[in-house]
């Protein structure tokens, strides 16, 4: 089955403009023929500049500003570019080819970490915009430890909502939960953090094997200098041919 890459992009400086350029250059190194879709979330186009003339790339200017990690789902459902999508941030850099064509799963997060009930009132507020929200609310609250066979202590959130996902699986989720309606609930970084937790629950409810698999690359806390590894540190490692992971994530305040 076919697959391609969907990248969420937000450029607000000369440095962050380097992210998506490096991202695409490395995808083209390891996946030269795969289609790439960039979903631009309200970038400052005074800074957006292509370093090369990239081919087989589609750029979508999102009308839903600030929705960030939700946007790939919205536009993948609308445009159906390929059978499966690898959804990543612009601040993720691929240093080893992963054979996604061999995965054969309906969905798998790239990274995970344990659910922590962060900002529970906001989680519950956002969940109210979904259909079939009761099962999600119970897991968020921890009121029912074993609802639908899911122990809440085993549930993991989907870090950055980055994943490999099958279109038919996503369409099934959309039909059941109406996740597109979250455009009315997700507006800022705090909401997008909540989305990691809500989407992680939905993935696990609809594909229970994730309770055993968790993610492709493991806990995000196992990433080098997790949550503090910045672009300058990455460039230093890159120049020394010492990329710390197959998929490298850098963090910035945007």
mmCIF file with all atom_site columns, C-alpha atoms in Angstrom, residues 23-170:
data_model
loop_
_atom_site.group_PDB
_atom_site.id
_atom_site.type_symbol
_atom_site.label_atom_id
_atom_site.label_alt_id
_atom_site.label_comp_id
_atom_site.label_asym_id
_atom_site.label_entity_id
_atom_site.label_seq_id
_atom_site.pdbx_PDB_ins_code
_atom_site.Cartn_x
_atom_site.Cartn_y
_atom_site.Cartn_z
_atom_site.occupancy
_atom_site.B_iso_or_equiv
_atom_site.pdbx_formal_charge
_atom_site.auth_seq_id
_atom_site.auth_comp_id
_atom_site.auth_asym_id
_atom_site.auth_atom_id
_atom_site.pdbx_PDB_model_num
ATOM 1   C CA . UNK A 1 23  ? 13.410  17.800 7.336  1.00 0.00 ? 23  UNK A CA 1
ATOM 2   C CA . UNK A 1 24  ? 12.627  17.571 3.630  1.00 0.00 ? 24  UNK A CA 1
ATOM 3   C CA . UNK A 1 25  ? 16.240  17.178 2.512  1.00 0.00 ? 25  UNK A CA 1
ATOM 4   C CA . UNK A 1 26  ? 16.574  14.123 4.754  1.00 0.00 ? 26  UNK A CA 1
ATOM 5   C CA . UNK A 1 27  ? 13.246  12.643 3.667  1.00 0.00 ? 27  UNK A CA 1
ATOM 6   C CA . UNK A 1 28  ? 14.391  13.003 0.072  1.00 0.00 ? 28  UNK A CA 1
ATOM 7   C CA . UNK A 1 29  ? 17.668  11.274 0.972  1.00 0.00 ? 29  UNK A CA 1
ATOM 8   C CA . UNK A 1 30  ? 15.940  8.203  2.379  1.00 0.00 ? 30  UNK A CA 1
ATOM 9   C CA . UNK A 1 31  ? 12.609  8.288  0.517  1.00 0.00 ? 31  UNK A CA 1
ATOM 10  C CA . UNK A 1 32  ? 13.403  9.974  -2.826 1.00 0.00 ? 32  UNK A CA 1
ATOM 11  C CA . UNK A 1 33  ? 10.091  9.156  -4.523 1.00 0.00 ? 33  UNK A CA 1
ATOM 12  C CA . UNK A 1 34  ? 7.583   9.556  -1.714 1.00 0.00 ? 34  UNK A CA 1
ATOM 13  C CA . UNK A 1 35  ? 5.074   12.382 -1.803 1.00 0.00 ? 35  UNK A CA 1
ATOM 14  C CA . UNK A 1 36  ? 5.480   15.022 0.887  1.00 0.00 ? 36  UNK A CA 1
ATOM 15  C CA . UNK A 1 37  ? 2.660   17.243 2.114  1.00 0.00 ? 37  UNK A CA 1
ATOM 16  C CA . UNK A 1 38  ? 3.405   20.309 4.214  1.00 0.00 ? 38  UNK A CA 1
ATOM 17  C CA . UNK A 1 39  ? 0.559   21.655 6.329  1.00 0.00 ? 39  UNK A CA 1
ATOM 18  C CA . UNK A 1 40  ? 1.534   25.219 7.163  1.00 0.00 ? 40  UNK A CA 1
ATOM 19  C CA . UNK A 1 41  ? 0.057   26.490 10.409 1.00 0.00 ? 41  UNK A CA 1
ATOM 20  C CA . UNK A 1 42  ? 0.183   30.280 10.248 1.00 0.00 ? 42  UNK A CA 1
ATOM 21  C CA . UNK A 1 43  ? 3.887   30.770 9.441  1.00 0.00 ? 43  UNK A CA 1
ATOM 22  C CA . UNK A 1 44  ? 5.386   34.225 9.151  1.00 0.00 ? 44  UNK A CA 1
ATOM 23  C CA . UNK A 1 45  ? 6.182   34.328 5.435  1.00 0.00 ? 45  UNK A CA 1
ATOM 24  C CA . UNK A 1 46  ? 8.811   36.989 5.968  1.00 0.00 ? 46  UNK A CA 1
ATOM 25  C CA . UNK A 1 47  ? 10.958  34.036 7.071  1.00 0.00 ? 47  UNK A CA 1
ATOM 26  C CA . UNK A 1 48  ? 9.730   31.152 4.900  1.00 0.00 ? 48  UNK A CA 1
ATOM 27  C CA . UNK A 1 49  ? 12.353  30.408 2.274  1.00 0.00 ? 49  UNK A CA 1
ATOM 28  C CA . UNK A 1 50  ? 13.036  27.215 0.346  1.00 0.00 ? 50  UNK A CA 1
ATOM 29  C CA . UNK A 1 51  ? 16.717  26.276 0.212  1.00 0.00 ? 51  UNK A CA 1
ATOM 30  C CA . UNK A 1 52  ? 16.204  24.057 -2.852 1.00 0.00 ? 52  UNK A CA 1
ATOM 31  C CA . UNK A 1 53  ? 13.651  23.472 -5.559 1.00 0.00 ? 53  UNK A CA 1
ATOM 32  C CA . UNK A 1 54  ? 11.868  20.502 -4.038 1.00 0.00 ? 54  UNK A CA 1
ATOM 33  C CA . UNK A 1 55  ? 9.812   18.141 -6.193 1.00 0.00 ? 55  UNK A CA 1
ATOM 34  C CA . UNK A 1 56  ? 6.658   16.141 -5.468 1.00 0.00 ? 56  UNK A CA 1
ATOM 35  C CA . UNK A 1 57  ? 5.673   18.400 -2.580 1.00 0.00 ? 57  UNK A CA 1
ATOM 36  C CA . UNK A 1 58  ? 2.233   19.807 -1.797 1.00 0.00 ? 58  UNK A CA 1
ATOM 37  C CA . UNK A 1 59  ? 1.869   22.807 0.512  1.00 0.00 ? 59  UNK A CA 1
ATOM 38  C CA . UNK A 1 60  ? -1.451  23.423 2.262  1.00 0.00 ? 60  UNK A CA 1
ATOM 39  C CA . UNK A 1 61  ? -2.036  26.778 3.922  1.00 0.00 ? 61  UNK A CA 1
ATOM 40  C CA . UNK A 1 62  ? -4.310  25.901 6.802  1.00 0.00 ? 62  UNK A CA 1
ATOM 41  C CA . UNK A 1 63  ? -7.256  28.130 7.544  1.00 0.00 ? 63  UNK A CA 1
ATOM 42  C CA . UNK A 1 64  ? -7.358  26.716 11.088 1.00 0.00 ? 64  UNK A CA 1
ATOM 43  C CA . UNK A 1 65  ? -4.602  28.710 12.776 1.00 0.00 ? 65  UNK A CA 1
ATOM 44  C CA . UNK A 1 66  ? -3.065  27.290 15.936 1.00 0.00 ? 66  UNK A CA 1
ATOM 45  C CA . UNK A 1 67  ? -4.456  23.771 15.546 1.00 0.00 ? 67  UNK A CA 1
ATOM 46  C CA . UNK A 1 68  ? -0.977  22.358 14.900 1.00 0.00 ? 68  UNK A CA 1
ATOM 47  C CA . UNK A 1 69  ? -0.899  18.597 15.399 1.00 0.00 ? 69  UNK A CA 1
ATOM 48  C CA . UNK A 1 70  ? -4.600  18.195 14.610 1.00 0.00 ? 70  UNK A CA 1
ATOM 49  C CA . UNK A 1 71  ? -4.185  19.549 11.083 1.00 0.00 ? 71  UNK A CA 1
ATOM 50  C CA . UNK A 1 72  ? -2.642  16.478 9.376  1.00 0.00 ? 72  UNK A CA 1
ATOM 51  C CA . UNK A 1 73  ? -5.730  14.447 10.293 1.00 0.00 ? 73  UNK A CA 1
ATOM 52  C CA . UNK A 1 74  ? -8.092  17.134 9.006  1.00 0.00 ? 74  UNK A CA 1
ATOM 53  C CA . UNK A 1 75  ? -6.410  17.448 5.629  1.00 0.00 ? 75  UNK A CA 1
ATOM 54  C CA . UNK A 1 76  ? -5.567  13.756 5.201  1.00 0.00 ? 76  UNK A CA 1
ATOM 55  C CA . UNK A 1 77  ? -9.255  12.962 5.629  1.00 0.00 ? 77  UNK A CA 1
ATOM 56  C CA . UNK A 1 78  ? -10.128 15.641 3.068  1.00 0.00 ? 78  UNK A CA 1
ATOM 57  C CA . UNK A 1 79  ? -7.539  14.971 0.362  1.00 0.00 ? 79  UNK A CA 1
ATOM 58  C CA . UNK A 1 80  ? -6.712  11.252 0.831  1.00 0.00 ? 80  UNK A CA 1
ATOM 59  C CA . UNK A 1 81  ? -3.282  11.640 -0.797 1.00 0.00 ? 81  UNK A CA 1
ATOM 60  C CA . UNK A 1 82  ? -2.120  8.079  -0.069 1.00 0.00 ? 82  UNK A CA 1
ATOM 61  C CA . UNK A 1 83  ? -3.189  4.873  1.695  1.00 0.00 ? 83  UNK A CA 1
ATOM 62  C CA . UNK A 1 84  ? -1.017  5.517  4.748  1.00 0.00 ? 84  UNK A CA 1
ATOM 63  C CA . UNK A 1 85  ? 0.655   8.589  6.193  1.00 0.00 ? 85  UNK A CA 1
ATOM 64  C CA . UNK A 1 86  ? 3.769   9.202  8.250  1.00 0.00 ? 86  UNK A CA 1
ATOM 65  C CA . UNK A 1 87  ? 2.853   12.287 10.274 1.00 0.00 ? 87  UNK A CA 1
ATOM 66  C CA . UNK A 1 88  ? 5.739   14.283 11.735 1.00 0.00 ? 88  UNK A CA 1
ATOM 67  C CA . UNK A 1 89  ? 6.650   17.768 12.932 1.00 0.00 ? 89  UNK A CA 1
ATOM 68  C CA . UNK A 1 90  ? 8.908   20.028 10.881 1.00 0.00 ? 90  UNK A CA 1
ATOM 69  C CA . UNK A 1 91  ? 11.398  19.689 13.761 1.00 0.00 ? 91  UNK A CA 1
ATOM 70  C CA . UNK A 1 92  ? 11.935  15.954 13.179 1.00 0.00 ? 92  UNK A CA 1
ATOM 71  C CA . UNK A 1 93  ? 14.882  14.794 11.087 1.00 0.00 ? 93  UNK A CA 1
ATOM 72  C CA . UNK A 1 94  ? 15.171  11.321 9.577  1.00 0.00 ? 94  UNK A CA 1
ATOM 73  C CA . UNK A 1 95  ? 18.629  9.744  9.650  1.00 0.00 ? 95  UNK A CA 1
ATOM 74  C CA . UNK A 1 96  ? 17.776  6.135  8.882  1.00 0.00 ? 96  UNK A CA 1
ATOM 75  C CA . UNK A 1 97  ? 15.232  4.708  6.475  1.00 0.00 ? 97  UNK A CA 1
ATOM 76  C CA . UNK A 1 98  ? 12.401  2.945  8.267  1.00 0.00 ? 98  UNK A CA 1
ATOM 77  C CA . UNK A 1 99  ? 10.580  0.516  5.918  1.00 0.00 ? 99  UNK A CA 1
ATOM 78  C CA . UNK A 1 100 ? 7.052   1.723  6.634  1.00 0.00 ? 100 UNK A CA 1
ATOM 79  C CA . UNK A 1 101 ? 5.770   -0.434 3.792  1.00 0.00 ? 101 UNK A CA 1
ATOM 80  C CA . UNK A 1 102 ? 6.477   -3.471 6.001  1.00 0.00 ? 102 UNK A CA 1
ATOM 81  C CA . UNK A 1 103 ? 4.729   -2.249 9.146  1.00 0.00 ? 103 UNK A CA 1
ATOM 82  C CA . UNK A 1 104 ? 1.261   -3.518 8.293  1.00 0.00 ? 104 UNK A CA 1
ATOM 83  C CA . UNK A 1 105 ? -0.430  -1.898 11.309 1.00 0.00 ? 105 UNK A CA 1
ATOM 84  C CA . UNK A 1 106 ? -3.448  0.424  11.207 1.00 0.00 ? 106 UNK A CA 1
ATOM 85  C CA . UNK A 1 107 ? -1.647  2.916  13.435 1.00 0.00 ? 107 UNK A CA 1
ATOM 86  C CA . UNK A 1 108 ? 1.456   3.265  15.564 1.00 0.00 ? 108 UNK A CA 1
ATOM 87  C CA . UNK A 1 109 ? 2.706   6.381  17.354 1.00 0.00 ? 109 UNK A CA 1
ATOM 88  C CA . UNK A 1 110 ? 6.310   7.323  16.668 1.00 0.00 ? 110 UNK A CA 1
ATOM 89  C CA . UNK A 1 111 ? 6.958   8.025  20.379 1.00 0.00 ? 111 UNK A CA 1
ATOM 90  C CA . UNK A 1 112 ? 4.872   7.652  23.512 1.00 0.00 ? 112 UNK A CA 1
ATOM 91  C CA . UNK A 1 113 ? 4.916   8.372  27.199 1.00 0.00 ? 113 UNK A CA 1
ATOM 92  C CA . UNK A 1 114 ? 2.718   7.540  30.145 1.00 0.00 ? 114 UNK A CA 1
ATOM 93  C CA . UNK A 1 115 ? -0.571  9.336  30.669 1.00 0.00 ? 115 UNK A CA 1
ATOM 94  C CA . UNK A 1 116 ? -0.202  11.888 33.459 1.00 0.00 ? 116 UNK A CA 1
ATOM 95  C CA . UNK A 1 117 ? -3.606  13.607 33.815 1.00 0.00 ? 117 UNK A CA 1
ATOM 96  C CA . UNK A 1 118 ? -1.982  16.927 32.945 1.00 0.00 ? 118 UNK A CA 1
ATOM 97  C CA . UNK A 1 119 ? -4.595  19.719 33.029 1.00 0.00 ? 119 UNK A CA 1
ATOM 98  C CA . UNK A 1 120 ? -7.501  17.304 33.400 1.00 0.00 ? 120 UNK A CA 1
ATOM 99  C CA . UNK A 1 121 ? -10.228 19.990 33.221 1.00 0.00 ? 121 UNK A CA 1
ATOM 100 C CA . UNK A 1 122 ? -8.972  21.030 29.790 1.00 0.00 ? 122 UNK A CA 1
ATOM 101 C CA . UNK A 1 123 ? -8.790  17.397 28.658 1.00 0.00 ? 123 UNK A CA 1
ATOM 102 C CA . UNK A 1 124 ? -12.418 16.923 29.619 1.00 0.00 ? 124 UNK A CA 1
ATOM 103 C CA . UNK A 1 125 ? -13.440 20.206 27.976 1.00 0.00 ? 125 UNK A CA 1
ATOM 104 C CA . UNK A 1 126 ? -11.905 19.158 24.655 1.00 0.00 ? 126 UNK A CA 1
ATOM 105 C CA . UNK A 1 127 ? -13.327 15.637 24.868 1.00 0.00 ? 127 UNK A CA 1
ATOM 106 C CA . UNK A 1 128 ? -16.848 17.072 24.998 1.00 0.00 ? 128 UNK A CA 1
ATOM 107 C CA . UNK A 1 129 ? -16.489 18.027 21.321 1.00 0.00 ? 129 UNK A CA 1
ATOM 108 C CA . UNK A 1 130 ? -16.292 14.332 20.356 1.00 0.00 ? 130 UNK A CA 1
ATOM 109 C CA . UNK A 1 131 ? -18.923 11.702 19.762 1.00 0.00 ? 131 UNK A CA 1
ATOM 110 C CA . UNK A 1 132 ? -18.762 8.591  21.993 1.00 0.00 ? 132 UNK A CA 1
ATOM 111 C CA . UNK A 1 133 ? -16.937 10.694 24.552 1.00 0.00 ? 133 UNK A CA 1
ATOM 112 C CA . UNK A 1 134 ? -18.043 8.778  27.651 1.00 0.00 ? 134 UNK A CA 1
ATOM 113 C CA . UNK A 1 135 ? -15.487 5.980  27.294 1.00 0.00 ? 135 UNK A CA 1
ATOM 114 C CA . UNK A 1 136 ? -12.717 8.546  26.775 1.00 0.00 ? 136 UNK A CA 1
ATOM 115 C CA . UNK A 1 137 ? -13.818 10.612 29.782 1.00 0.00 ? 137 UNK A CA 1
ATOM 116 C CA . UNK A 1 138 ? -13.808 7.543  32.029 1.00 0.00 ? 138 UNK A CA 1
ATOM 117 C CA . UNK A 1 139 ? -10.234 6.706  31.051 1.00 0.00 ? 139 UNK A CA 1
ATOM 118 C CA . UNK A 1 140 ? -9.108  10.311 31.500 1.00 0.00 ? 140 UNK A CA 1
ATOM 119 C CA . UNK A 1 141 ? -10.709 10.419 34.934 1.00 0.00 ? 141 UNK A CA 1
ATOM 120 C CA . UNK A 1 142 ? -9.553  6.963  35.900 1.00 0.00 ? 142 UNK A CA 1
ATOM 121 C CA . UNK A 1 143 ? -13.067 6.196  37.122 1.00 0.00 ? 143 UNK A CA 1
ATOM 122 C CA . UNK A 1 144 ? -13.190 2.819  35.420 1.00 0.00 ? 144 UNK A CA 1
ATOM 123 C CA . UNK A 1 145 ? -9.836  1.086  35.628 1.00 0.00 ? 145 UNK A CA 1
ATOM 124 C CA . UNK A 1 146 ? -10.627 -1.615 33.119 1.00 0.00 ? 146 UNK A CA 1
ATOM 125 C CA . UNK A 1 147 ? -13.112 -0.100 30.670 1.00 0.00 ? 147 UNK A CA 1
ATOM 126 C CA . UNK A 1 148 ? -13.256 -2.128 27.463 1.00 0.00 ? 148 UNK A CA 1
ATOM 127 C CA . UNK A 1 149 ? -10.356 -4.200 28.740 1.00 0.00 ? 149 UNK A CA 1
ATOM 128 C CA . UNK A 1 150 ? -8.015  -1.180 28.908 1.00 0.00 ? 150 UNK A CA 1
ATOM 129 C CA . UNK A 1 151 ? -6.129  -0.691 32.125 1.00 0.00 ? 151 UNK A CA 1
ATOM 130 C CA . UNK A 1 152 ? -5.598  3.042  32.441 1.00 0.00 ? 152 UNK A CA 1
ATOM 131 C CA . UNK A 1 153 ? -2.099  2.413  33.817 1.00 0.00 ? 153 UNK A CA 1
ATOM 132 C CA . UNK A 1 154 ? -1.131  0.815  30.480 1.00 0.00 ? 154 UNK A CA 1
ATOM 133 C CA . UNK A 1 155 ? -2.555  3.539  28.242 1.00 0.00 ? 155 UNK A CA 1
ATOM 134 C CA . UNK A 1 156 ? 0.110   5.747  26.626 1.00 0.00 ? 156 UNK A CA 1
ATOM 135 C CA . UNK A 1 157 ? -0.228  9.150  25.009 1.00 0.00 ? 157 UNK A CA 1
ATOM 136 C CA . UNK A 1 158 ? 0.893   9.773  21.425 1.00 0.00 ? 158 UNK A CA 1
ATOM 137 C CA . UNK A 1 159 ? 3.760   12.245 21.679 1.00 0.00 ? 159 UNK A CA 1
ATOM 138 C CA . UNK A 1 160 ? 3.216   15.204 19.381 1.00 0.00 ? 160 UNK A CA 1
ATOM 139 C CA . UNK A 1 161 ? 0.391   13.189 17.747 1.00 0.00 ? 161 UNK A CA 1
ATOM 140 C CA . UNK A 1 162 ? 3.125   11.913 15.415 1.00 0.00 ? 162 UNK A CA 1
ATOM 141 C CA . UNK A 1 163 ? 2.361   8.524  13.974 1.00 0.00 ? 163 UNK A CA 1
ATOM 142 C CA . UNK A 1 164 ? 2.112   6.134  11.066 1.00 0.00 ? 164 UNK A CA 1
ATOM 143 C CA . UNK A 1 165 ? -1.591  5.772  10.279 1.00 0.00 ? 165 UNK A CA 1
ATOM 144 C CA . UNK A 1 166 ? -3.748  4.022  7.728  1.00 0.00 ? 166 UNK A CA 1
ATOM 145 C CA . UNK A 1 167 ? -6.351  6.177  5.981  1.00 0.00 ? 167 UNK A CA 1
ATOM 146 C CA . UNK A 1 168 ? -9.178  3.663  6.425  1.00 0.00 ? 168 UNK A CA 1
ATOM 147 C CA . UNK A 1 169 ? -8.404  3.434  10.139 1.00 0.00 ? 169 UNK A CA 1
ATOM 148 C CA . UNK A 1 170 ? -8.466  7.235  10.386 1.00 0.00 ? 170 UNK A CA 1
#
